[in-house]
PDB file of C-alpha atoms in Angstrom:
ATOM      1  CA  MET A   1     141.866  62.167  87.094  1.00 58.00           C
ATOM      2  CA  LYS A   2     143.427  64.475  84.526  1.00 67.00           C
ATOM      3  CA  ARG A   3     140.498  63.872  82.182  1.00 69.00           C
ATOM      4  CA  ASP A   4     138.018  64.882  84.905  1.00 68.00           C
ATOM      5  CA  LYS A   5     139.917  68.126  85.476  1.00 72.00           C
ATOM      6  CA  VAL A   6     139.802  68.926  81.762  1.00 72.00           C
ATOM      7  CA  ILE A   7     136.053  68.231  81.625  1.00 76.00           C
ATOM      8  CA  ASN A   8     135.411  70.362  84.717  1.00 73.00           C
ATOM      9  CA  ARG A   9     137.493  73.197  83.290  1.00 78.00           C
ATOM     10  CA  ALA A  10     135.639  73.019  79.975  1.00 78.00           C
ATOM     11  CA  LEU A  11     132.269  73.053  81.738  1.00 75.00           C
ATOM     12  CA  SER A  12     133.382  76.006  83.857  1.00 78.00           C
ATOM     13  CA  ILE A  13     134.377  77.975  80.752  1.00 81.00           C
ATOM     14  CA  PHE A  14     131.138  77.055  78.986  1.00 79.00           C
ATOM     15  CA  PHE A  15     128.889  78.177  81.845  1.00 71.00           C
ATOM     16  CA  THR A  16     130.938  81.361  82.310  1.00 78.00           C
ATOM     17  CA  ILE A  17     130.355  82.261  78.651  1.00 82.00           C
ATOM     18  CA  LEU A  18     126.682  81.339  79.011  1.00 75.00           C
ATOM     19  CA  SER A  19     126.372  83.589  82.075  1.00 73.00           C
ATOM     20  CA  LEU A  20     128.010  86.497  80.258  1.00 74.00           C
ATOM     21  CA  ALA A  21     125.653  85.998  77.309  1.00 77.00           C
ATOM     22  CA  TRP A  22     122.691  86.234  79.710  1.00 76.00           C
ATOM     23  CA  ILE A  23     124.051  89.277  81.565  1.00 80.00           C
ATOM     24  CA  TYR A  24     124.934  91.220  78.394  1.00 80.00           C
ATOM     25  CA  PRO A  25     121.341  92.244  77.457  1.00 81.00           C
ATOM     26  CA  VAL A  26     120.686  93.359  81.050  1.00 81.00           C
ATOM     27  CA  PHE A  27     123.923  95.355  80.992  1.00 83.00           C
ATOM     28  CA  MET A  28     122.895  97.080  77.752  1.00 84.00           C
ATOM     29  CA  ILE A  29     119.472  97.961  79.165  1.00 83.00           C
ATOM     30  CA  ALA A  30     121.164  99.469  82.224  1.00 84.00           C
ATOM     31  CA  LEU A  31     123.553 101.391  79.978  1.00 85.00           C
ATOM     32  CA  ASN A  32     120.780 102.784  77.766  1.00 83.00           C
ATOM     33  CA  SER A  33     118.748 103.831  80.813  1.00 84.00           C
ATOM     34  CA  PHE A  34     121.337 106.593  81.357  1.00 86.00           C
ATOM     35  CA  LYS A  35     121.393 107.785  77.723  1.00 84.00           C
ATOM     36  CA  LYS A  36     119.509 110.620  76.112  1.00 82.00           C
ATOM     37  CA  GLY A  37     116.547 109.536  74.015  1.00 76.00           C
ATOM     38  CA  THR A  38     118.149 110.807  70.814  1.00 74.00           C
ATOM     39  CA  ALA A  39     121.193 108.617  71.483  1.00 77.00           C
ATOM     40  CA  ILE A  40     119.216 105.349  71.493  1.00 78.00           C
ATOM     41  CA  SER A  41     118.491 103.844  68.081  1.00 74.00           C
ATOM     42  CA  THR A  42     119.027 100.601  66.221  1.00 70.00           C
ATOM     43  CA  THR A  43     122.548 101.696  65.320  1.00 72.00           C
ATOM     44  CA  THR A  44     123.588 103.327  68.618  1.00 76.00           C
ATOM     45  CA  ALA A  45     121.832 101.148  71.218  1.00 73.00           C
ATOM     46  CA  PHE A  46     124.989  99.088  71.739  1.00 76.00           C
ATOM     47  CA  ASP A  47     127.357 102.043  71.998  1.00 78.00           C
ATOM     48  CA  LEU A  48     128.998 102.874  75.301  1.00 78.00           C
ATOM     49  CA  LEU A  49     128.166 106.000  77.257  1.00 80.00           C
ATOM     50  CA  THR A  50     129.895 109.241  76.341  1.00 79.00           C
ATOM     51  CA  PRO A  51     129.655 112.722  77.904  1.00 81.00           C
ATOM     52  CA  GLU A  52     127.454 113.765  74.964  1.00 80.00           C
ATOM     53  CA  THR A  53     124.948 110.912  75.376  1.00 82.00           C
ATOM     54  CA  PHE A  54     124.912 110.730  79.206  1.00 83.00           C
ATOM     55  CA  ASN A  55     121.577 111.900  80.623  1.00 81.00           C
ATOM     56  CA  GLY A  56     122.144 111.286  84.325  1.00 79.00           C
ATOM     57  CA  LEU A  57     119.089 110.229  86.311  1.00 81.00           C
ATOM     58  CA  ALA A  58     116.660 112.179  84.130  1.00 83.00           C
ATOM     59  CA  ASN A  59     115.191 108.994  82.614  1.00 84.00           C
ATOM     60  CA  TYR A  60     114.547 107.535  86.069  1.00 85.00           C
ATOM     61  CA  VAL A  61     112.931 110.754  87.289  1.00 85.00           C
ATOM     62  CA  HIS A  62     110.725 110.836  84.189  1.00 82.00           C
ATOM     63  CA  ALA A  63     109.720 107.190  84.641  1.00 80.00           C
ATOM     64  CA  LEU A  64     108.814 107.808  88.277  1.00 81.00           C
ATOM     65  CA  ASN A  65     106.858 111.011  87.736  1.00 80.00           C
ATOM     66  CA  GLU A  66     105.204 110.879  84.338  1.00 70.00           C
ATOM     67  CA  GLN A  67     103.591 107.444  83.981  1.00 68.00           C
ATOM     68  CA  GLY A  68     102.147 106.642  87.401  1.00 79.00           C
ATOM     69  CA  PHE A  69     104.995 104.376  88.445  1.00 82.00           C
ATOM     70  CA  ALA A  70     104.144 104.566  92.163  1.00 84.00           C
ATOM     71  CA  SER A  71     100.565 103.319  91.720  1.00 87.00           C
ATOM     72  CA  ALA A  72     101.671 100.604  89.278  1.00 88.00           C
ATOM     73  CA  PHE A  73     104.341  99.498  91.745  1.00 88.00           C
ATOM     74  CA  MET A  74     101.769  99.291  94.541  1.00 91.00           C
ATOM     75  CA  TYR A  75      99.359  97.264  92.411  1.00 92.00           C
ATOM     76  CA  SER A  76     102.157  94.876  91.398  1.00 91.00           C
ATOM     77  CA  LEU A  77     103.184  94.546  95.026  1.00 91.00           C
ATOM     78  CA  ILE A  78      99.618  93.858  96.201  1.00 93.00           C
ATOM     79  CA  ILE A  79      99.072  91.246  93.486  1.00 94.00           C
ATOM     80  CA  THR A  80     102.407  89.533  94.146  1.00 93.00           C
ATOM     81  CA  VAL A  81     102.112  89.393  97.941  1.00 93.00           C
ATOM     82  CA  THR A  82      98.477  88.234  98.061  1.00 94.00           C
ATOM     83  CA  SER A  83      98.971  85.673  95.277  1.00 94.00           C
ATOM     84  CA  VAL A  84     102.144  84.147  96.729  1.00 94.00           C
ATOM     85  CA  VAL A  85     100.723  83.955 100.277  1.00 94.00           C
ATOM     86  CA  LEU A  86      97.545  82.318  98.975  1.00 94.00           C
ATOM     87  CA  ILE A  87      99.525  79.828  96.867  1.00 94.00           C
ATOM     88  CA  LEU A  88     101.828  78.885  99.738  1.00 94.00           C
ATOM     89  CA  VAL A  89      99.120  78.358 102.351  1.00 93.00           C
ATOM     90  CA  CYS A  90      96.506  76.626 100.189  1.00 93.00           C
ATOM     91  CA  CYS A  91      98.874  74.456  98.152  1.00 93.00           C
ATOM     92  CA  SER A  92     100.930  73.284 101.136  1.00 92.00           C
ATOM     93  CA  MET A  93      97.756  72.211 102.949  1.00 92.00           C
ATOM     94  CA  CYS A  94      96.451  70.527  99.802  1.00 92.00           C
ATOM     95  CA  ALA A  95      99.726  68.650  99.232  1.00 92.00           C
ATOM     96  CA  TRP A  96      99.823  67.496 102.861  1.00 92.00           C
ATOM     97  CA  TYR A  97      96.243  66.210 102.642  1.00 90.00           C
ATOM     98  CA  VAL A  98      96.834  64.443  99.324  1.00 91.00           C
ATOM     99  CA  VAL A  99      99.949  62.657 100.585  1.00 89.00           C
ATOM    100  CA  ARG A 100      98.561  61.653 103.971  1.00 89.00           C
ATOM    101  CA  VAL A 101      95.143  60.471 102.741  1.00 88.00           C
ATOM    102  CA  ASN A 102      96.718  58.616  99.791  1.00 83.00           C
ATOM    103  CA  SER A 103      93.411  57.414  98.336  1.00 87.00           C
ATOM    104  CA  LYS A 104      92.412  57.006  94.709  1.00 88.00           C
ATOM    105  CA  ILE A 105      90.468  60.258  94.799  1.00 89.00           C
ATOM    106  CA  SER A 106      93.325  62.246  96.344  1.00 87.00           C
ATOM    107  CA  ASN A 107      95.795  60.738  93.865  1.00 88.00           C
ATOM    108  CA  PHE A 108      93.453  61.672  91.021  1.00 90.00           C
ATOM    109  CA  PHE A 109      93.426  65.304  92.144  1.00 89.00           C
ATOM    110  CA  TYR A 110      97.197  65.241  92.593  1.00 89.00           C
ATOM    111  CA  TYR A 111      97.699  64.158  88.985  1.00 89.00           C
ATOM    112  CA  LEU A 112      95.238  66.842  87.886  1.00 89.00           C
ATOM    113  CA  PHE A 113      97.490  69.409  89.548  1.00 88.00           C
ATOM    114  CA  VAL A 114     100.530  67.942  87.821  1.00 86.00           C
ATOM    115  CA  PHE A 115      98.708  67.868  84.485  1.00 87.00           C
ATOM    116  CA  SER A 116      97.816  71.561  84.822  1.00 85.00           C
ATOM    117  CA  MET A 117     101.510  72.432  84.499  1.00 85.00           C
ATOM    118  CA  VAL A 118     101.560  71.277  80.867  1.00 83.00           C
ATOM    119  CA  VAL A 119      98.390  73.102  79.780  1.00 81.00           C
ATOM    120  CA  PRO A 120      99.393  76.246  77.821  1.00 81.00           C
ATOM    121  CA  PHE A 121      97.917  79.466  79.155  1.00 80.00           C
ATOM    122  CA  GLN A 122      97.038  80.533  75.603  1.00 79.00           C
ATOM    123  CA  MET A 123      94.470  77.726  75.379  1.00 81.00           C
ATOM    124  CA  LEU A 124      92.173  79.367  77.892  1.00 81.00           C
ATOM    125  CA  MET A 125      93.202  83.012  78.133  1.00 81.00           C
ATOM    126  CA  PHE A 126      90.210  84.386  76.210  1.00 81.00           C
ATOM    127  CA  THR A 127      87.584  82.435  78.161  1.00 83.00           C
ATOM    128  CA  LEU A 128      89.455  83.312  81.364  1.00 82.00           C
ATOM    129  CA  SER A 129      89.300  87.024  80.541  1.00 82.00           C
ATOM    130  CA  ASN A 130      85.559  86.811  79.931  1.00 84.00           C
ATOM    131  CA  LEU A 131      84.984  84.844  83.137  1.00 84.00           C
ATOM    132  CA  ALA A 132      87.105  87.246  85.215  1.00 83.00           C
ATOM    133  CA  ASP A 133      84.953  90.170  84.067  1.00 82.00           C
ATOM    134  CA  ARG A 134      81.724  88.336  84.886  1.00 85.00           C
ATOM    135  CA  ILE A 135      82.640  87.290  88.412  1.00 86.00           C
ATOM    136  CA  GLY A 136      84.537  90.479  89.310  1.00 82.00           C
ATOM    137  CA  PHE A 137      88.072  89.092  89.378  1.00 84.00           C
ATOM    138  CA  ASN A 138      89.367  92.075  87.384  1.00 84.00           C
ATOM    139  CA  THR A 139      90.954  94.080  90.221  1.00 87.00           C
ATOM    140  CA  PRO A 140      94.370  93.780  91.914  1.00 88.00           C
ATOM    141  CA  PHE A 141      92.647  92.719  95.122  1.00 88.00           C
ATOM    142  CA  ASN A 142      91.096  89.478  93.858  1.00 89.00           C
ATOM    143  CA  ILE A 143      93.187  88.494  90.841  1.00 90.00           C
ATOM    144  CA  CYS A 144      95.178  86.461  93.376  1.00 90.00           C
ATOM    145  CA  PHE A 145      92.551  83.704  93.110  1.00 91.00           C
ATOM    146  CA  ILE A 146      93.335  83.334  89.397  1.00 90.00           C
ATOM    147  CA  TYR A 147      97.056  83.150  90.170  1.00 92.00           C
ATOM    148  CA  LEU A 148      96.279  80.494  92.767  1.00 91.00           C
ATOM    149  CA  GLY A 149      94.742  78.335  90.051  1.00 87.00           C
ATOM    150  CA  PHE A 150      97.675  78.705  87.687  1.00 88.00           C
ATOM    151  CA  GLY A 151     100.380  78.410  90.344  1.00 89.00           C
ATOM    152  CA  ALA A 152      98.898  75.434  92.172  1.00 89.00           C
ATOM    153  CA  GLY A 153     100.338  72.808  89.818  1.00 89.00           C
ATOM    154  CA  LEU A 154     104.023  73.479  90.518  1.00 88.00           C
ATOM    155  CA  ALA A 155     103.439  74.338  94.179  1.00 91.00           C
ATOM    156  CA  VAL A 156     101.454  71.169  94.990  1.00 91.00           C
ATOM    157  CA  PHE A 157     103.991  69.052  93.100  1.00 90.00           C
ATOM    158  CA  MET A 158     106.936  70.457  95.101  1.00 88.00           C
ATOM    159  CA  PHE A 159     105.146  70.425  98.454  1.00 91.00           C
ATOM    160  CA  ALA A 160     103.921  66.853  97.956  1.00 89.00           C
ATOM    161  CA  GLY A 161     107.449  65.680  97.196  1.00 86.00           C
ATOM    162  CA  PHE A 162     108.663  67.194 100.445  1.00 86.00           C
ATOM    163  CA  VAL A 163     105.783  65.911 102.599  1.00 88.00           C
ATOM    164  CA  LYS A 164     106.625  62.341 101.557  1.00 86.00           C
ATOM    165  CA  ASN A 165     109.951  62.791 103.356  1.00 84.00           C
ATOM    166  CA  ILE A 166     108.373  63.848 106.663  1.00 84.00           C
ATOM    167  CA  PRO A 167     108.114  60.876 109.065  1.00 85.00           C
ATOM    168  CA  LEU A 168     104.483  60.113 109.835  1.00 85.00           C
ATOM    169  CA  GLU A 169     105.440  59.239 113.421  1.00 87.00           C
ATOM    170  CA  ILE A 170     106.035  62.942 114.209  1.00 87.00           C
ATOM    171  CA  GLU A 171     102.456  63.808 113.290  1.00 86.00           C
ATOM    172  CA  GLU A 172     101.073  60.783 115.148  1.00 85.00           C
ATOM    173  CA  ALA A 173     102.945  61.814 118.287  1.00 87.00           C
ATOM    174  CA  ALA A 174     101.462  65.322 118.037  1.00 85.00           C
ATOM    175  CA  MET A 175      97.948  63.887 117.683  1.00 87.00           C
ATOM    176  CA  ILE A 176      98.500  61.665 120.739  1.00 86.00           C
ATOM    177  CA  ASP A 177      99.447  64.822 122.648  1.00 83.00           C
ATOM    178  CA  GLY A 178      96.053  66.308 121.772  1.00 84.00           C
ATOM    179  CA  CYS A 179      96.630  68.231 118.517  1.00 84.00           C
ATOM    180  CA  ASN A 180      93.866  68.264 115.923  1.00 87.00           C
ATOM    181  CA  PRO A 181      94.742  68.049 112.194  1.00 85.00           C
ATOM    182  CA  VAL A 182      94.872  71.856 111.800  1.00 87.00           C
ATOM    183  CA  GLN A 183      97.243  72.193 114.759  1.00 88.00           C
ATOM    184  CA  VAL A 184      99.380  69.327 113.460  1.00 89.00           C
ATOM    185  CA  PHE A 185      99.809  71.105 110.146  1.00 89.00           C
ATOM    186  CA  PHE A 186     100.568  74.606 111.416  1.00 89.00           C
ATOM    187  CA  LYS A 187     102.622  73.603 114.482  1.00 87.00           C
ATOM    188  CA  ILE A 188     104.465  70.530 113.187  1.00 87.00           C
ATOM    189  CA  VAL A 189     104.372  70.188 109.407  1.00 89.00           C
ATOM    190  CA  LEU A 190     104.635  73.818 108.348  1.00 88.00           C
ATOM    191  CA  PRO A 191     107.908  74.588 110.228  1.00 87.00           C
ATOM    192  CA  ILE A 192     109.476  71.423 108.762  1.00 87.00           C
ATOM    193  CA  MET A 193     108.451  72.531 105.260  1.00 87.00           C
ATOM    194  CA  LYS A 194     110.360  75.820 105.517  1.00 84.00           C
ATOM    195  CA  PRO A 195     112.922  75.028 102.750  1.00 82.00           C
ATOM    196  CA  THR A 196     110.175  74.227 100.258  1.00 85.00           C
ATOM    197  CA  TYR A 197     108.151  77.241 101.384  1.00 89.00           C
ATOM    198  CA  LEU A 198     111.094  79.484 100.600  1.00 85.00           C
ATOM    199  CA  SER A 199     111.871  77.929  97.230  1.00 84.00           C
ATOM    200  CA  VAL A 200     108.237  77.873  96.065  1.00 89.00           C
ATOM    201  CA  GLY A 201     107.717  81.402  97.358  1.00 89.00           C
ATOM    202  CA  ILE A 202     110.717  82.736  95.445  1.00 86.00           C
ATOM    203  CA  LEU A 203     109.769  80.999  92.200  1.00 86.00           C
ATOM    204  CA  GLU A 204     106.151  82.126  92.407  1.00 90.00           C
ATOM    205  CA  THR A 205     107.195  85.684  93.304  1.00 89.00           C
ATOM    206  CA  MET A 206     109.387  85.972  90.217  1.00 86.00           C
ATOM    207  CA  TRP A 207     106.566  84.626  88.045  1.00 89.00           C
ATOM    208  CA  VAL A 208     103.794  86.871  89.403  1.00 92.00           C
ATOM    209  CA  TRP A 209     105.953  90.016  89.624  1.00 90.00           C
ATOM    210  CA  ASN A 210     107.121  89.764  86.000  1.00 87.00           C
ATOM    211  CA  ASP A 211     103.860  88.495  84.522  1.00 89.00           C
ATOM    212  CA  TYR A 212     102.386  90.671  81.784  1.00 88.00           C
ATOM    213  CA  LEU A 213      99.763  88.656  79.928  1.00 87.00           C
ATOM    214  CA  LEU A 214      97.441  87.583  82.760  1.00 89.00           C
ATOM    215  CA  PRO A 215      97.011  91.077  84.323  1.00 90.00           C
ATOM    216  CA  TYR A 216      96.721  92.609  80.861  1.00 88.00           C
ATOM    217  CA  LEU A 217      93.840  90.277  79.975  1.00 87.00           C
ATOM    218  CA  THR A 218      91.967  90.363  83.275  1.00 88.00           C
ATOM    219  CA  LEU A 219      92.524  93.747  84.951  1.00 87.00           C
ATOM    220  CA  ASP A 220      90.460  96.821  84.125  1.00 80.00           C
ATOM    221  CA  SER A 221      93.223  98.717  82.312  1.00 76.00           C
ATOM    222  CA  THR A 222      91.430 102.059  82.672  1.00 78.00           C
ATOM    223  CA  LYS A 223      91.887 101.863  86.452  1.00 83.00           C
ATOM    224  CA  TYR A 224      94.725  99.450  87.191  1.00 86.00           C
ATOM    225  CA  LYS A 225      98.153  98.922  85.655  1.00 86.00           C
ATOM    226  CA  THR A 226     100.949  96.701  86.886  1.00 89.00           C
ATOM    227  CA  ILE A 227     104.555  97.620  86.146  1.00 87.00           C
ATOM    228  CA  PRO A 228     104.930  95.248  83.139  1.00 86.00           C
ATOM    229  CA  ILE A 229     101.771  96.811  81.657  1.00 86.00           C
ATOM    230  CA  LEU A 230     102.999 100.313  82.454  1.00 84.00           C
ATOM    231  CA  ILE A 231     106.148  99.822  80.398  1.00 82.00           C
ATOM    232  CA  GLN A 232     104.200  99.662  77.135  1.00 80.00           C
ATOM    233  CA  TYR A 233     102.707 103.105  77.854  1.00 77.00           C
ATOM    234  CA  PHE A 234     106.053 104.677  77.071  1.00 74.00           C
ATOM    235  CA  ARG A 235     105.029 104.209  73.455  1.00 68.00           C
ATOM    236  CA  GLY A 236     103.674 107.416  72.007  1.00 59.00           C
ATOM    237  CA  GLY A 237     101.851 108.232  68.814  1.00 48.00           C
ATOM    238  CA  TYR A 238     103.156 107.537  65.311  1.00 49.00           C
ATOM    239  CA  GLY A 239     105.537 104.867  66.523  1.00 54.00           C
ATOM    240  CA  HIS A 240     107.454 107.142  68.898  1.00 65.00           C
ATOM    241  CA  VAL A 241     108.899 105.333  71.911  1.00 72.00           C
ATOM    242  CA  GLU A 242     110.472 106.977  74.961  1.00 77.00           C
ATOM    243  CA  LEU A 243     113.303 104.475  75.058  1.00 79.00           C
ATOM    244  CA  GLY A 244     115.314 106.128  77.832  1.00 81.00           C
ATOM    245  CA  PRO A 245     112.517 106.207  80.438  1.00 82.00           C
ATOM    246  CA  MET A 246     111.358 102.761  79.271  1.00 83.00           C
ATOM    247  CA  MET A 247     114.818 101.295  79.909  1.00 85.00           C
ATOM    248  CA  ALA A 248     114.920 103.025  83.310  1.00 85.00           C
ATOM    249  CA  CYS A 249     111.528 101.552  84.220  1.00 85.00           C
ATOM    250  CA  ILE A 250     112.665  98.081  83.143  1.00 84.00           C
ATOM    251  CA  MET A 251     115.731  98.361  85.367  1.00 86.00           C
ATOM    252  CA  MET A 252     113.639  99.423  88.367  1.00 84.00           C
ATOM    253  CA  VAL A 253     111.496  96.330  87.818  1.00 83.00           C
ATOM    254  CA  VAL A 254     114.300  93.861  87.136  1.00 83.00           C
ATOM    255  CA  VAL A 255     116.864  94.818  89.788  1.00 82.00           C
ATOM    256  CA  PRO A 256     114.794  94.028  92.933  1.00 80.00           C
ATOM    257  CA  ILE A 257     113.759  90.597  91.689  1.00 80.00           C
ATOM    258  CA  VAL A 258     117.285  89.735  90.478  1.00 79.00           C
ATOM    259  CA  VAL A 259     118.783  90.768  93.831  1.00 80.00           C
ATOM    260  CA  MET A 260     116.180  88.686  95.663  1.00 77.00           C
ATOM    261  CA  TYR A 261     116.958  85.669  93.476  1.00 75.00           C
ATOM    262  CA  ILE A 262     120.713  85.984  93.995  1.00 77.00           C
ATOM    263  CA  LEU A 263     120.298  86.254  97.759  1.00 77.00           C
ATOM    264  CA  CYS A 264     117.836  83.359  97.969  1.00 73.00           C
ATOM    265  CA  GLN A 265     119.087  80.960  95.278  1.00 70.00           C
ATOM    266  CA  LYS A 266     120.523  78.665  97.985  1.00 69.00           C
ATOM    267  CA  TYR A 267     117.014  78.134  99.366  1.00 67.00           C
ATOM    268  CA  ILE A 268     115.634  77.387  95.896  1.00 65.00           C
ATOM    269  CA  ILE A 269     118.162  74.591  95.394  1.00 62.00           C
ATOM    270  CA  ASP A 270     117.640  73.237  98.918  1.00 63.00           C
ATOM    271  CA  GLY A 271     113.863  73.208  98.483  1.00 58.00           C
ATOM    272  CA  VAL A 272     113.927  71.493  95.108  1.00 58.00           C
ATOM    273  CA  VAL A 273     116.410  68.850  96.292  1.00 57.00           C
ATOM    274  CA  ALA A 274     114.433  68.243  99.499  1.00 55.00           C
ATOM    275  CA  GLY A 275     111.264  67.600  97.507  1.00 50.00           C
ATOM    276  CA  ALA A 276     112.911  65.355  94.944  1.00 49.00           C
ATOM    277  CA  VAL A 277     114.332  62.605  97.153  1.00 47.00           C
ATOM    278  CA  LYS A 278     111.219  60.441  96.946  1.00 45.00           C
ATOM    279  CA  GLY A 279     108.744  60.040  94.081  1.00 43.00           C
TER     280      GLY A 279
END
């Protein structure tokens, strides 16, 4: 008993230190977002704020007004919302069909989805960029179909694990009462899948919102910029970087998604556990 307490205490200390190590860079970014640009360098970036280096909200005002933050925010929001909704609806229906049909063909497609999770994006990013330009998937309004392809692996895997735990008798009773397969899914299965919907939605939202490489390769950068792409435009000529406004922009991107994760982390754990009970 005493040994268990010692182990638990040691683990608690370890994870506390690990959490502080993760929070420290975010804290320093937040600190530097309030500094004057001349006070941020390789030697002073880790210094605390002083009255001489404090710049108030000037960096945030500059980030909002000078680099098109509002339009970039809207494009990021459109891409995130459309992509996550498409992933949730299509992948949940696909997982339900795969599990309930349970044929060799459906199992083959299921393992293809699982296999897609281990394929590195870098293997196909150049051909993807070329294809997106040819078929017109280079705008914030249809890039969601590309995200659907890349997000389907994890989503189908988690949804399928949860569907296996839903008693088939519930669906059979609904069909006896006159429901067709579409009604069975949206009226019976979908409400039961709420924990997995929330967990998959949160994970996919964090991925799409923070993604830099896929929009950078596919979007027409002369017209559309997401927030991660916008951040690099704080670099000026001859190596000059507006570090203060850049840090402020990073904080405005990071804070909403971190707050959402903290508030919803319970649902992430519940959804993962619910989909992992059966193979």
